[in-house]
Amino acid sequence: MLLSLAPTPVRAQRPGVAVERRLAERLGLRVGDTMRLASSPDSAGRLFSVAAIYDPPRDPAALLKRELRLRMHLPDLAALLGAPDRIDRAGVALRPGVSAETAAARINLSAFGYRAAPSREIAAESSQTFAVVSRFHRAIAVITVVASAVFLLCIMLLKVEERRRDAAVMRFIGVRRRTIFGALLLEAAAIAIVGALLGIAIAWAAGALTNLYYQHYFATQVVFSLITPRIVLFGVALSLVLGVGAGALAALRLVRTRPAVLWGRG
Amino acid sequence: MSDGIRAPVLDGRNLRKSYHLAEQTVQALRGVSLSVAPGEYVAIVGPSGCGKSTLLQLLGGIDAPTGGTVSVLGTELGQLSDRELTHLRLTRLGFVFQRFHLLPVLTALENIELPMAEAGVARAERRERARALLDYVGLADRAAHRATQLSGGEMQRVAVARALANRPAIILADEPTGELDAATGRELLALFRRLNADGATLVVVTHDERLAAEAGRVVPMLDGMITCS
């Protein structure tokens, strides 16, 4: 449907229309203003009064469509389109406790020429793109985690390698293998936790910047990047497991070596 | 044990050590024997590569000889498990290294406490002993300083205090003045002299003629053998 918009001051009582805030801001409309709506640029259209300005629900699927919307009563829409017996879509509000599936089935049985579906089903259909993107994100995350684990192991081996002489001296003065192993493990855990917290801080800052940019770009309140407590917990736990695991492998290699070899002899 | 005959605290017999480098076998020690009596101050001297440090490592149970035996206070080191050997090094031997090797994240006091903590000494006691040792080496006012905040001479004195922490029977030092300038080297000489006067048994590997001159016995080495003692 094509609508042409033309604000016009008129005194008579007009049918009301609710205008999406972005559209109202773009046209400089306020509640009480009158506007002319038409189904095509060459038709005269009808006059409506702006009854409300509303914020649409945050819908990522609607972002790229760049649609600006307004809402009116169904008879007014039918009259405007000159097709009183035709609508493309209609939403049905159900009383609390009524099953959407049962209601949709009953509506579908009552007549032909349309299809009723629960909103969950429609949302799932329209979110297919996001599901595919989400799978890509998961794949990238898995690759990143594997690469990070290898990198972490290399870093831990290098860090431990730097401690060869210190470890040798500790063994010379009578410090047990398990004490050295425990100390290296503690250090690995501390590095992993600090790394995880640093990563979360960077992710939070990057997310905030992403939100700021795209919310401004799309003029929306949709949250594009969200760091939940679950993500933080998962990040810290994963980092701890990988860090301690890599540290344990590196430390084990060190404490199993004879002190004289660690010292560079033998 | 009869009067006048003192059993050695450290006894190395016919020690041999060889290393395999690529296709070659290097004989670092070729049948060295050395006994150290309680309270003795022995300096092992010789050119680089003559086997001094290898001998010290074998005497300290850090490395195992290819042949021969080492006894510390009558216990033959070859008979001990790795755990027993570690415990003996912790409680009976004190080590001082050329490059100090203090743990940089710990304070001077904590570095001295470390061997005592490992030996299970109670916290209050080890703190008191560590303070007394810092006082002994003249660094009472540096207790809270990290190793990295100390000068070379101070680090070496802390290392000596660490070596004394578990009241060892013998102190083994490998080039203890090697990284020190003349003035701080002299301070360490004085400290070793005082330690020996207080009854400590010292075995020192050194290039430093002044340090060797302080010792009661000088053991010269050449090509993996003691030339005369």
XYZ file of C-alpha atoms in Angstrom:
495
model
C 0.000 0.000 0.000
C 1.328 3.445 -0.914
C 0.416 6.367 1.256
C 1.234 9.982 0.553
C 1.381 12.192 3.586
C 0.486 15.851 3.672
C -0.076 17.728 6.973
C -3.031 20.085 6.563
C -4.715 22.229 9.266
C -8.471 21.484 9.261
C -10.993 22.339 11.942
C -13.595 19.505 11.508
C -13.649 16.265 13.588
C -11.546 13.707 11.725
C -10.858 10.006 12.186
C -7.865 9.440 14.409
C -4.555 7.933 13.422
C -1.619 6.796 15.549
C 1.757 7.782 14.073
C 5.076 6.032 14.723
C 7.453 8.402 16.502
C 10.136 8.368 13.753
C 7.531 9.336 11.147
C 6.074 12.023 13.412
C 9.562 13.452 14.007
C 10.373 13.388 10.318
C 7.165 15.270 9.408
C 7.111 17.445 12.498
C 3.719 16.083 13.567
C 2.225 16.505 17.004
C -0.892 15.067 18.612
C -3.891 17.079 17.396
C -2.408 17.912 13.992
C -4.367 17.016 10.909
C -2.900 15.155 7.961
C -4.090 14.003 4.582
C -3.560 10.360 3.688
C -3.969 8.880 0.212
C -3.468 5.435 -1.274
C -1.627 6.866 -4.309
C -0.012 10.222 -5.235
C -2.817 11.144 -7.658
C -5.784 10.420 -5.373
C -7.372 13.062 -3.135
C -7.261 10.884 -0.069
C -8.837 11.660 3.305
C -8.072 13.844 6.271
C -7.057 12.298 9.580
C -6.291 13.721 12.981
C -3.101 12.632 14.771
C -4.557 10.932 17.860
C -1.327 9.423 19.205
C 2.369 9.135 18.618
C 3.766 5.724 19.561
C 7.067 3.884 19.840
C 6.926 0.649 17.846
C 8.111 -2.554 19.516
C 11.827 -3.328 19.124
C 11.874 -5.610 16.110
C 15.263 -6.430 14.541
C 13.466 -7.894 11.498
C 11.918 -4.489 10.703
C 15.226 -2.600 10.848
C 16.409 -3.064 7.293
C 12.966 -2.544 5.757
C 13.136 1.147 6.622
C 9.350 1.254 6.862
C 7.591 4.096 8.627
C 4.214 3.119 9.986
C 0.973 4.552 11.216
C -2.085 2.861 12.622
C -5.769 3.523 12.048
C -9.053 1.767 12.620
C -9.885 -0.946 10.122
C -13.003 0.789 8.639
C -10.957 3.950 8.079
C -8.271 1.949 6.278
C -10.868 0.181 4.127
C -12.449 3.492 3.225
C -9.073 5.022 2.424
C -8.126 2.157 0.131
C -11.576 2.093 -1.506
C -11.706 -1.655 -0.939
C -13.955 -2.259 2.042
C -13.843 -6.043 1.726
C -10.092 -6.439 1.445
C -7.292 -6.519 4.021
C -3.806 -7.987 3.768
C -3.183 -8.769 7.406
C -5.041 -8.471 10.657
C -3.961 -9.167 14.214
C -6.343 -10.889 16.629
C -5.924 -10.269 20.340
C -6.837 -13.243 22.511
C -8.110 -13.291 26.047
C -5.515 -14.463 28.577
C -5.350 -18.248 28.796
C -6.693 -18.894 25.283
C -4.381 -21.057 23.190
C -3.146 -19.250 20.059
C -2.872 -22.552 18.160
C -6.473 -23.545 18.952
C -7.772 -20.077 18.042
C -5.843 -20.096 14.743
C -7.212 -23.560 13.908
C -10.784 -22.456 14.614
C -10.417 -19.291 12.492
C -8.916 -21.318 9.634
C -11.907 -23.709 9.767
C -14.471 -20.911 9.789
C -13.837 -19.645 6.210
C -11.442 -19.843 3.294
C -9.281 -17.215 1.537
C -6.964 -16.474 4.439
C -4.617 -18.209 6.824
C -4.448 -17.606 10.543
C -1.213 -18.406 12.352
C 0.061 -17.835 15.903
C 2.421 -14.856 16.134
C 5.198 -17.178 17.420
C 5.042 -19.093 14.126
C 5.187 -15.892 12.081
C 8.091 -14.590 14.166
C 9.989 -17.858 13.627
C 9.437 -17.640 9.863
C 10.577 -14.025 9.671
C 13.602 -14.771 11.850
C 15.122 -17.403 9.566
C 17.849 -14.963 8.529
C 18.762 -14.388 12.162
C 18.898 -18.129 12.814
C 21.393 -18.547 9.957
C 23.460 -15.578 11.173
C 23.365 -17.022 14.682
C 24.738 -20.340 13.375
C 27.565 -18.477 11.673
C 28.304 -16.669 14.926
C 28.482 -20.002 16.746
C 30.868 -21.426 14.151
C 33.088 -18.336 14.414
C 32.975 -18.608 18.229
C 34.043 -22.275 18.154
C 36.942 -21.506 15.791
C 37.961 -18.565 18.005
C 37.865 -20.704 21.147
C 39.981 -23.457 19.541
C 42.508 -20.934 18.203
C 42.587 -19.164 21.592
C 43.186 -22.457 23.385
C 46.185 -23.230 21.161
C 47.469 -19.674 21.589
C 46.968 -19.868 25.370
C 48.855 -23.160 25.559
C 51.758 -21.649 23.603
C 51.794 -18.573 25.863
C 51.724 -20.738 28.996
C 54.544 -22.928 27.664
C 56.608 -19.841 26.921
C 55.831 -18.302 30.325
C 56.793 -21.518 32.069
C 59.881 -21.854 29.871
C 60.983 -18.443 31.190
C 60.813 -19.906 34.694
C 63.171 -22.800 34.078
C 66.003 -21.314 36.128
C 63.674 -20.133 38.911
C 62.125 -23.590 39.028
C 65.590 -25.153 39.096
C 66.606 -22.943 42.030
C 63.390 -23.780 43.858
C 64.125 -27.471 43.387
C 67.768 -26.950 44.496
C 66.716 -25.317 47.756
C 64.331 -28.170 48.463
C 60.956 -26.927 47.264
C 58.802 -29.888 46.292
C 57.509 -30.470 42.762
C 53.912 -30.195 43.895
C 54.544 -26.768 45.477
C 56.035 -25.492 42.206
C 53.203 -27.090 40.232
C 50.605 -25.488 42.525
C 52.259 -22.063 42.275
C 52.323 -22.243 38.458
C 48.718 -23.404 38.396
C 47.648 -20.511 40.623
C 49.484 -18.108 38.361
C 47.800 -19.605 35.292
C 44.383 -19.277 36.952
C 45.085 -15.659 37.902
C 46.209 -14.848 34.335
C 43.092 -16.577 32.946
C 40.721 -14.660 35.243
C 42.402 -11.316 34.589
C 42.354 -12.088 30.846
C 38.669 -13.031 30.975
C 37.732 -9.865 32.894
C 39.769 -7.758 30.496
C 38.072 -9.475 27.555
C 34.648 -8.840 29.063
C 35.492 -5.182 29.654
C 36.648 -4.812 26.026
C 33.555 -6.669 24.780
C 31.309 -4.446 26.894
C 32.956 -1.291 25.527
C 32.798 -2.593 21.939
C 29.148 -3.573 22.451
C 28.293 -0.138 23.823
C 29.930 1.514 20.808
C 28.134 -0.865 18.420
C 24.785 -0.098 20.050
C 25.456 3.616 20.000
C 26.345 3.598 16.300
C 23.586 1.334 14.975
C 20.851 2.756 17.207
C 21.704 6.135 15.787
C 22.056 4.774 12.243
C 18.707 2.983 12.254
C 17.003 5.450 14.620
C 15.892 2.587 16.835
C 16.109 1.384 20.411
C 16.894 -2.173 19.339
C 19.848 -3.523 21.350
C 22.360 -4.932 18.869
C 24.988 -6.158 21.298
C 24.086 -7.569 24.682
C 26.454 -9.002 27.313
C 24.356 -10.992 29.743
C 25.482 -12.421 33.108
C 25.286 -15.846 31.447
C 27.787 -14.769 28.780
C 30.098 -13.331 31.480
C 29.915 -16.546 33.514
C 30.510 -18.683 30.440
C 33.463 -16.507 29.369
C 35.130 -16.608 32.789
C 34.513 -20.343 33.206
C 35.818 -21.175 29.727
C 38.860 -18.962 30.206
C 39.552 -20.551 33.596
C 39.259 -24.088 32.228
C 41.461 -23.335 29.202
C 43.977 -21.266 31.215
C 44.316 -23.771 34.044
C 44.433 -26.670 31.567
C 47.172 -25.047 29.514
C 49.004 -24.004 32.704
C 48.777 -27.545 34.098
C 50.228 -29.060 30.925
C 53.081 -26.559 30.846
C 53.760 -26.866 34.606
C 53.706 -30.659 34.458
C 56.319 -30.577 31.711
C 58.484 -28.316 33.875
C 58.297 -30.183 37.170
C 58.976 -33.526 35.484
C 62.317 -32.248 34.210
C 65.365 -32.898 36.390
C 66.579 -29.737 38.219
C 70.060 -30.026 36.703
C 68.534 -30.107 33.211
C 66.379 -27.081 34.091
C 69.567 -25.367 35.190
C 71.091 -26.080 31.788
C 73.327 -29.015 32.703
C 72.955 -32.725 32.668
C 82.996 -41.290 67.722
C 86.255 -40.593 69.494
C 87.510 -37.110 70.328
C 89.779 -35.577 67.748
C 88.281 -37.514 64.831
C 85.474 -35.598 63.265
C 83.223 -37.496 60.844
C 82.868 -35.571 57.577
C 79.587 -33.774 57.062
C 80.120 -34.076 53.343
C 81.975 -36.896 51.664
C 82.396 -37.404 47.917
C 84.234 -40.536 46.794
C 85.689 -41.189 43.353
C 83.109 -38.947 41.681
C 82.798 -39.138 37.923
C 80.407 -37.270 35.731
C 80.076 -37.382 31.978
C 77.734 -35.512 29.639
C 76.714 -36.552 26.182
C 76.912 -33.654 23.760
C 75.849 -34.650 20.252
C 78.151 -37.562 19.355
C 80.729 -36.724 22.021
C 81.014 -37.709 25.652
C 82.462 -34.986 27.847
C 84.154 -36.087 31.067
C 83.341 -33.250 33.492
C 84.692 -35.078 36.556
C 87.287 -37.854 36.455
C 87.322 -39.529 39.835
C 87.216 -36.715 42.385
C 87.192 -37.378 46.123
C 86.554 -34.662 48.670
C 85.664 -34.752 52.372
C 84.535 -31.753 54.342
C 84.676 -31.733 58.126
C 82.134 -29.886 60.307
C 82.916 -26.187 60.578
C 85.346 -26.281 57.670
C 85.554 -23.508 55.062
C 86.559 -25.017 51.707
C 87.108 -23.098 48.492
C 87.074 -24.983 45.182
C 89.023 -23.027 42.581
C 90.074 -23.499 38.989
C 89.553 -22.244 35.457
C 86.172 -22.204 33.739
C 85.053 -25.649 32.606
C 87.317 -27.536 35.031
C 84.312 -29.169 36.775
C 84.000 -27.027 39.937
C 80.283 -26.325 39.586
C 79.583 -29.917 38.545
C 81.342 -31.113 41.696
C 79.288 -28.711 43.830
C 76.066 -29.931 42.207
C 76.945 -33.553 42.905
C 77.882 -32.746 46.503
C 74.573 -30.902 46.919
C 72.456 -33.728 45.489
C 71.305 -31.527 42.628
C 72.644 -33.926 40.028
C 73.564 -37.586 40.162
C 77.141 -38.750 39.471
C 77.910 -41.153 36.635
C 80.113 -42.986 39.107
C 81.138 -42.725 42.765
C 79.166 -41.821 45.881
C 78.209 -38.738 47.882
C 77.295 -38.838 51.566
C 75.793 -35.978 53.529
C 75.888 -36.432 57.319
C 76.427 -40.144 56.745
C 73.482 -40.564 54.347
C 74.419 -41.772 50.889
C 72.513 -39.642 48.393
C 72.321 -42.389 45.755
C 70.109 -44.420 48.109
C 67.512 -41.690 48.497
C 64.317 -41.276 46.503
C 63.673 -37.962 44.767
C 61.356 -36.916 47.595
C 63.919 -37.810 50.301
C 66.654 -36.021 48.385
C 64.479 -32.917 48.076
C 63.821 -33.003 51.823
C 67.525 -33.397 52.566
C 68.365 -30.392 50.407
C 65.640 -28.446 52.172
C 66.723 -29.214 55.706
C 70.434 -30.069 55.606
C 71.894 -27.992 52.800
C 71.870 -24.301 52.009
C 72.555 -22.991 48.505
C 73.855 -19.621 47.367
C 74.010 -18.884 43.636
C 75.955 -16.450 41.529
C 72.803 -14.648 40.344
C 70.986 -14.689 43.708
C 67.776 -16.183 42.227
C 65.362 -14.640 44.693
C 61.701 -14.731 43.745
C 60.978 -11.220 42.459
C 57.316 -11.156 43.549
C 58.237 -11.823 47.187
C 59.747 -9.435 49.717
C 63.151 -10.062 51.264
C 61.440 -11.446 54.363
C 59.140 -13.722 52.344
C 62.048 -15.055 50.288
C 63.746 -16.126 53.507
C 60.510 -17.589 54.835
C 59.951 -19.717 51.720
C 62.211 -22.699 52.636
C 60.856 -22.631 56.185
C 57.263 -22.640 54.919
C 58.147 -25.607 52.717
C 59.641 -27.366 55.752
C 56.427 -26.812 57.717
C 57.751 -24.251 60.220
C 54.879 -22.408 61.938
C 54.131 -18.954 60.540
C 55.023 -16.983 63.669
C 58.258 -18.885 64.167
C 59.404 -18.553 60.580
C 58.657 -14.828 60.589
C 60.708 -14.397 63.753
C 63.579 -16.476 62.356
C 63.479 -14.643 59.012
C 63.711 -11.296 60.822
C 66.624 -12.568 62.905
C 68.416 -13.763 59.758
C 67.824 -10.439 57.994
C 69.300 -8.744 61.039
C 72.256 -11.166 60.913
C 73.057 -10.226 57.306
C 72.563 -6.516 58.092
C 69.332 -5.966 56.210
C 66.768 -5.614 59.004
C 65.504 -2.386 57.464
C 64.912 -4.002 54.043
C 62.455 -6.691 55.167
C 59.474 -5.294 53.267
C 61.377 -4.558 50.054
C 60.771 -6.780 47.054
C 63.791 -8.554 45.599
C 63.711 -6.215 42.596
C 64.071 -3.204 44.911
C 67.356 -4.452 46.374
C 70.887 -3.893 45.103
C 73.041 -6.827 43.955
C 74.899 -7.011 47.258
C 71.658 -6.843 49.226
C 70.076 -9.564 47.100
C 73.064 -11.810 47.692
C 72.880 -11.220 51.447
C 69.168 -12.108 51.371
C 70.120 -15.238 49.389
C 72.610 -16.147 52.151
C 69.906 -15.588 54.765
C 67.570 -17.841 52.718
C 70.284 -20.511 52.619
C 70.502 -20.346 56.422
C 66.720 -20.473 56.946
C 66.390 -24.137 57.899
C 69.653 -24.174 59.882
C 71.532 -26.344 57.363
C 74.590 -28.429 58.194
C 76.455 -27.206 55.101
C 76.263 -24.120 52.892
C 77.211 -24.599 49.257
C 77.923 -21.445 47.272
C 78.555 -21.254 43.521
C 80.476 -18.108 42.540
C 78.711 -16.001 45.211
C 80.740 -12.871 44.408
C 80.592 -13.359 40.624
C 77.916 -10.695 40.084
C 79.079 -8.250 42.740
C 81.380 -5.251 42.525
C 84.540 -5.107 44.661
C 82.943 -3.262 47.601
C 79.845 -5.482 47.906
C 82.039 -8.520 47.272
C 84.081 -7.536 50.359
C 80.883 -7.292 52.417
C 79.975 -10.823 51.382
C 83.480 -12.059 52.258
C 83.032 -10.602 55.720
C 79.641 -12.271 56.010
C 81.064 -15.672 55.022
C 83.933 -15.203 57.473
C 81.440 -14.444 60.231
C 79.268 -17.412 59.263
C 82.272 -19.738 59.456
C 83.372 -18.231 62.770
C 79.854 -18.936 64.076
C 80.300 -22.615 63.183
C 78.846 -22.911 59.643
C 80.423 -25.383 57.221
C 81.056 -23.680 53.893
C 81.950 -25.070 50.484
C 82.467 -22.303 47.956
C 83.190 -22.538 44.245
C 84.946 -19.367 43.156
C 87.167 -17.545 40.718
C 87.595 -14.812 43.321
C 91.087 -15.024 44.829
C 90.077 -12.912 47.849
C 87.242 -15.310 48.625
C 89.537 -18.325 48.180
C 92.128 -16.696 50.460
C 89.518 -16.501 53.237
C 88.953 -20.274 53.147
C 90.627 -22.661 55.539
C 91.319 -25.074 52.668
C 91.656 -24.434 48.966
C 90.884 -27.262 46.542
C 92.311 -26.511 43.073
C 90.799 -28.287 40.083
C 91.883 -28.769 36.507
C 90.280 -30.844 33.732
C 87.801 -32.584 36.012
C 90.340 -33.538 38.681
C 91.658 -32.148 41.932
C 95.275 -31.237 41.343
C 96.296 -31.035 45.028
C 94.477 -30.240 48.259
